[in-house]
Short mmCIF file of C-alpha atoms in Angstrom, two decimals:
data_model
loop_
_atom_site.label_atom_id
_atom_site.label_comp_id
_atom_site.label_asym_id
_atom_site.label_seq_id
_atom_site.Cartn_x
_atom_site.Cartn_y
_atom_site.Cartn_z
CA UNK A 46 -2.55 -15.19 27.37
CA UNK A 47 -5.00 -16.23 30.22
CA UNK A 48 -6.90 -18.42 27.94
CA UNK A 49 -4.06 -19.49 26.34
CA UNK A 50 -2.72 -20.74 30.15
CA UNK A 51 -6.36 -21.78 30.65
CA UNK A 52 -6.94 -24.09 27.77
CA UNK A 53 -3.57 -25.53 28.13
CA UNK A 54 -5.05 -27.89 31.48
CA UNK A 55 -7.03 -28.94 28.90
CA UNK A 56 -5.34 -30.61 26.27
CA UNK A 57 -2.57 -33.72 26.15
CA UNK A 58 0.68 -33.49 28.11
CA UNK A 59 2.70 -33.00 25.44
CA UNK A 60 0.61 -30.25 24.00
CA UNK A 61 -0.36 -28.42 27.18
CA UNK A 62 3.44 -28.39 28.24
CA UNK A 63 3.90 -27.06 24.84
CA UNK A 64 1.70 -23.81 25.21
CA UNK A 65 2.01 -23.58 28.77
CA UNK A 66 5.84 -22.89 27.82
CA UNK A 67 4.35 -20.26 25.03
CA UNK A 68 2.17 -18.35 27.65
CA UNK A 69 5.39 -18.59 30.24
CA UNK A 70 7.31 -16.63 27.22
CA UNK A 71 4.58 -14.18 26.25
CA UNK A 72 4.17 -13.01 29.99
CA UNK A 73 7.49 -12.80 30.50
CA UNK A 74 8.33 -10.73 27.32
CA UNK A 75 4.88 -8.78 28.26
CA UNK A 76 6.37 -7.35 31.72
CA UNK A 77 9.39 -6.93 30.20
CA UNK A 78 7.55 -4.42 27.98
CA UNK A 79 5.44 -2.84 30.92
CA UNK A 80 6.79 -4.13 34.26
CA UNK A 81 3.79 -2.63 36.06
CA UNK A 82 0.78 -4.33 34.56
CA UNK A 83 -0.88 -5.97 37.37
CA UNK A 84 -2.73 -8.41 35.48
CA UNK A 85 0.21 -9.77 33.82
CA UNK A 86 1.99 -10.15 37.28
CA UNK A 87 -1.59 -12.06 38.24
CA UNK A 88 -1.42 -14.35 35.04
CA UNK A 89 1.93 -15.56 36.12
CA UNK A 90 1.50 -16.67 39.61
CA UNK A 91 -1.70 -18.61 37.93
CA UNK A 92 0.56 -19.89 35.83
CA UNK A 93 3.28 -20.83 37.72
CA UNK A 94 0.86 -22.43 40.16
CA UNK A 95 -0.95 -24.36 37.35
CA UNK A 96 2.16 -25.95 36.56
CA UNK A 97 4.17 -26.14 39.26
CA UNK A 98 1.69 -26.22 42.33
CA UNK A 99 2.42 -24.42 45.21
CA UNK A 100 5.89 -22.65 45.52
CA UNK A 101 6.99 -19.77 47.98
CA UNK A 102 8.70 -18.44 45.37
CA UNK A 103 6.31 -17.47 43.17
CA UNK A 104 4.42 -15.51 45.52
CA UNK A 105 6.24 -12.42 44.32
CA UNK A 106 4.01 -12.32 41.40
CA UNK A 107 0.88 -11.76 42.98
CA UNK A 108 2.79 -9.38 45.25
CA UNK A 109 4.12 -7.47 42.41
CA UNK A 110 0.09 -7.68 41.24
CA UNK A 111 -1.14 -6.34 44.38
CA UNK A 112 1.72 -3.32 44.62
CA UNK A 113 1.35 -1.93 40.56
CA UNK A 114 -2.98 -2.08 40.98
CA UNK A 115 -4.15 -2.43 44.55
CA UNK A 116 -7.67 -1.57 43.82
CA UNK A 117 -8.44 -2.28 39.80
CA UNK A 118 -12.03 -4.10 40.23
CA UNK A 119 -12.30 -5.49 37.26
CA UNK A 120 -8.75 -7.83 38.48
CA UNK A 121 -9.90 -7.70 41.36
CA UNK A 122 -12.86 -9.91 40.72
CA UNK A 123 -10.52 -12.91 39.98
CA UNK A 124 -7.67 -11.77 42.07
CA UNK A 125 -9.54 -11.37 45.30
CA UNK A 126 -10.09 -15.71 46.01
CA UNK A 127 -6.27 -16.02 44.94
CA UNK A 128 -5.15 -13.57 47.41
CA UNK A 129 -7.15 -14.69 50.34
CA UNK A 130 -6.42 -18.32 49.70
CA UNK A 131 -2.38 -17.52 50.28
CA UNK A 132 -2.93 -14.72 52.67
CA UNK A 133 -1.39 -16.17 55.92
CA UNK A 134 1.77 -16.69 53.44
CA UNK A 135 2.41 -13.32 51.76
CA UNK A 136 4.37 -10.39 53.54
CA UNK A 137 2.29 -7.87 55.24
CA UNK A 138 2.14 -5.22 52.98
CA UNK A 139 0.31 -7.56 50.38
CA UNK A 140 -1.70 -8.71 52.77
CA UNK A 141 -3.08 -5.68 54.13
CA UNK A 142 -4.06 -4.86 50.26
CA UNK A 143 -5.76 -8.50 50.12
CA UNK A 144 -8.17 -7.30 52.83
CA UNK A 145 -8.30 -3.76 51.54
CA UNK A 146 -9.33 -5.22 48.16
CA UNK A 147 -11.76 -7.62 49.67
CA UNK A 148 -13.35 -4.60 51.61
CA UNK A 149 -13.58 -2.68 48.01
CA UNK A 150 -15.34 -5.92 46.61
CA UNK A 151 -18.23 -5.46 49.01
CA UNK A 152 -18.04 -1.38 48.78
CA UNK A 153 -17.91 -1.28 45.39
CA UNK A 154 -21.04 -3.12 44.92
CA UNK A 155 -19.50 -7.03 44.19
CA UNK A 156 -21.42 -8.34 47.23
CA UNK A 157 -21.89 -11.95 45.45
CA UNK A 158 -18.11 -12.23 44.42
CA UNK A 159 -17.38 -10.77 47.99
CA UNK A 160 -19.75 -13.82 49.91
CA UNK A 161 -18.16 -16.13 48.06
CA UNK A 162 -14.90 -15.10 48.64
CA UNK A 163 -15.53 -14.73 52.15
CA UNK A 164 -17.21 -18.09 52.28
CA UNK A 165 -14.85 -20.22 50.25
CA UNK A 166 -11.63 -19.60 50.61
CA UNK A 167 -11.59 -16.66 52.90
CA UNK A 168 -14.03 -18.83 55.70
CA UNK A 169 -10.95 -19.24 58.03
CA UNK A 170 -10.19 -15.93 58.31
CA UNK A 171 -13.61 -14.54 57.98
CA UNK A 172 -13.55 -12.49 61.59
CA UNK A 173 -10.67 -10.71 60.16
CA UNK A 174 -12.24 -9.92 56.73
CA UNK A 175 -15.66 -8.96 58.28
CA UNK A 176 -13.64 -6.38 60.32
CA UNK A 177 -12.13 -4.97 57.07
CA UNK A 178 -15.49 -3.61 56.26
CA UNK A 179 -16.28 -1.04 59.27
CA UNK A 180 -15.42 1.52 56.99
CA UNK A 181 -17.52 0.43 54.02
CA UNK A 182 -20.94 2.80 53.41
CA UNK A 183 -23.43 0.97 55.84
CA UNK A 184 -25.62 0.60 52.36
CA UNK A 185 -23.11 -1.38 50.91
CA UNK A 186 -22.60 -3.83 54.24
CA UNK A 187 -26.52 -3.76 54.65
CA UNK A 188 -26.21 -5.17 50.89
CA UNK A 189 -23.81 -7.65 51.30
CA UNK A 190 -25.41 -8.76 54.68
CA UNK A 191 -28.54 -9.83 53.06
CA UNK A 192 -26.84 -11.77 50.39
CA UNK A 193 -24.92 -13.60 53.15
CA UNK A 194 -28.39 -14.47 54.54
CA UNK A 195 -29.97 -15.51 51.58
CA UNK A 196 -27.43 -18.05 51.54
CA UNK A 197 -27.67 -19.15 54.85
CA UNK A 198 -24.59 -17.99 56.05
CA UNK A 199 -24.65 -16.28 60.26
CA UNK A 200 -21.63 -14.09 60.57
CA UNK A 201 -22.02 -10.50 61.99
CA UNK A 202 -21.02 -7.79 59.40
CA UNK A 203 -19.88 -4.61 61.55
CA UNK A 204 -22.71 -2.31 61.80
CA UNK A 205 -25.50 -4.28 60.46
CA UNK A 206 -28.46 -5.44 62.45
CA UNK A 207 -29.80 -8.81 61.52
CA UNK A 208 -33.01 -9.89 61.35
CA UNK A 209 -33.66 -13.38 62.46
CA UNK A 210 -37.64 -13.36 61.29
CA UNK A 211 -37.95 -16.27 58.75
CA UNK A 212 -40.95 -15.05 57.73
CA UNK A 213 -39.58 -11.92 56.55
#
């Protein structure tokens, strides 16, 4: 269904409106069968966004995401940059699992997908997001720490002493 969505941005108006209404019914007819799949509830907000754009509205999907599977990496991985890039706009109990999820990204060993999270769409709230991780193992923070400085990036990960030696 995601590729589906996916490959409809790619084809003629006609024809992308044509299976972007096909993945809209075979999501919908999905949750109907298993209202709790949190990847489903993901593939419709990116749907609904893809063709719509932005609407309040359809927030409630990715809510509904977060709520059935809080902490599934393997959704997590795509979820994570969706999340953080509507986070002042969801209710508080979704975001608190945003940041909880974005914390499990870095302790769970996803330090690349983490940094770019937290360097993309996630830069404007990055004091917030760096504070999600004080109760992370220290190996995993040391970890993501060091890819944040091969890339150039100075932020201060709780707990994690820098070293500023270039010629380390």
């Amino acid at each position: 269904m995601l590729s589906v969505a996916e490959d409809a941005a790619l084809k003629n108006t006609g024809e992308r409106d044509h299976h972007r209404a096909a993945a809209d019914e075979k999501i919908r007819a999905s949750l109907l069968l298993n209202p709790s799949d949190s990847f489903l509830w993901f593939v419709w907000y990116s749907l609904k966004m893809s063709v719509e754009g932005f609407d309040e509205r359809s927030l409630r999907y990715l809510e509904f995401s977060y709520a059935s599977a809080p902490l599934e990496a393997w959704i997590a991985l795509r979820r994570n940059s969706v999340g953080l890039a509507v986070l002042p706009l969801v209710g508080e109990e979704a975001r608190q699992r945003i940041l909880l999820e974005f914390a499990a990204l870095v302790d769970g060993g996803f330090h690349q997908a983490a940094a770019i999270n937290l360097t993309g769409v996630g830069w404007s709230e990055r004091v917030l997001l760096l504070s999600t991780l004080t109760h992370v193992d220290i190996i995993a923070r040391e970890a993501f720490a060091r890819v944040l400085a091969r890339e150039g990036v100075k932020v201060s990960v709780p707990g994690v002493q820098t070293d500023e030696r270039v010629w380390r």
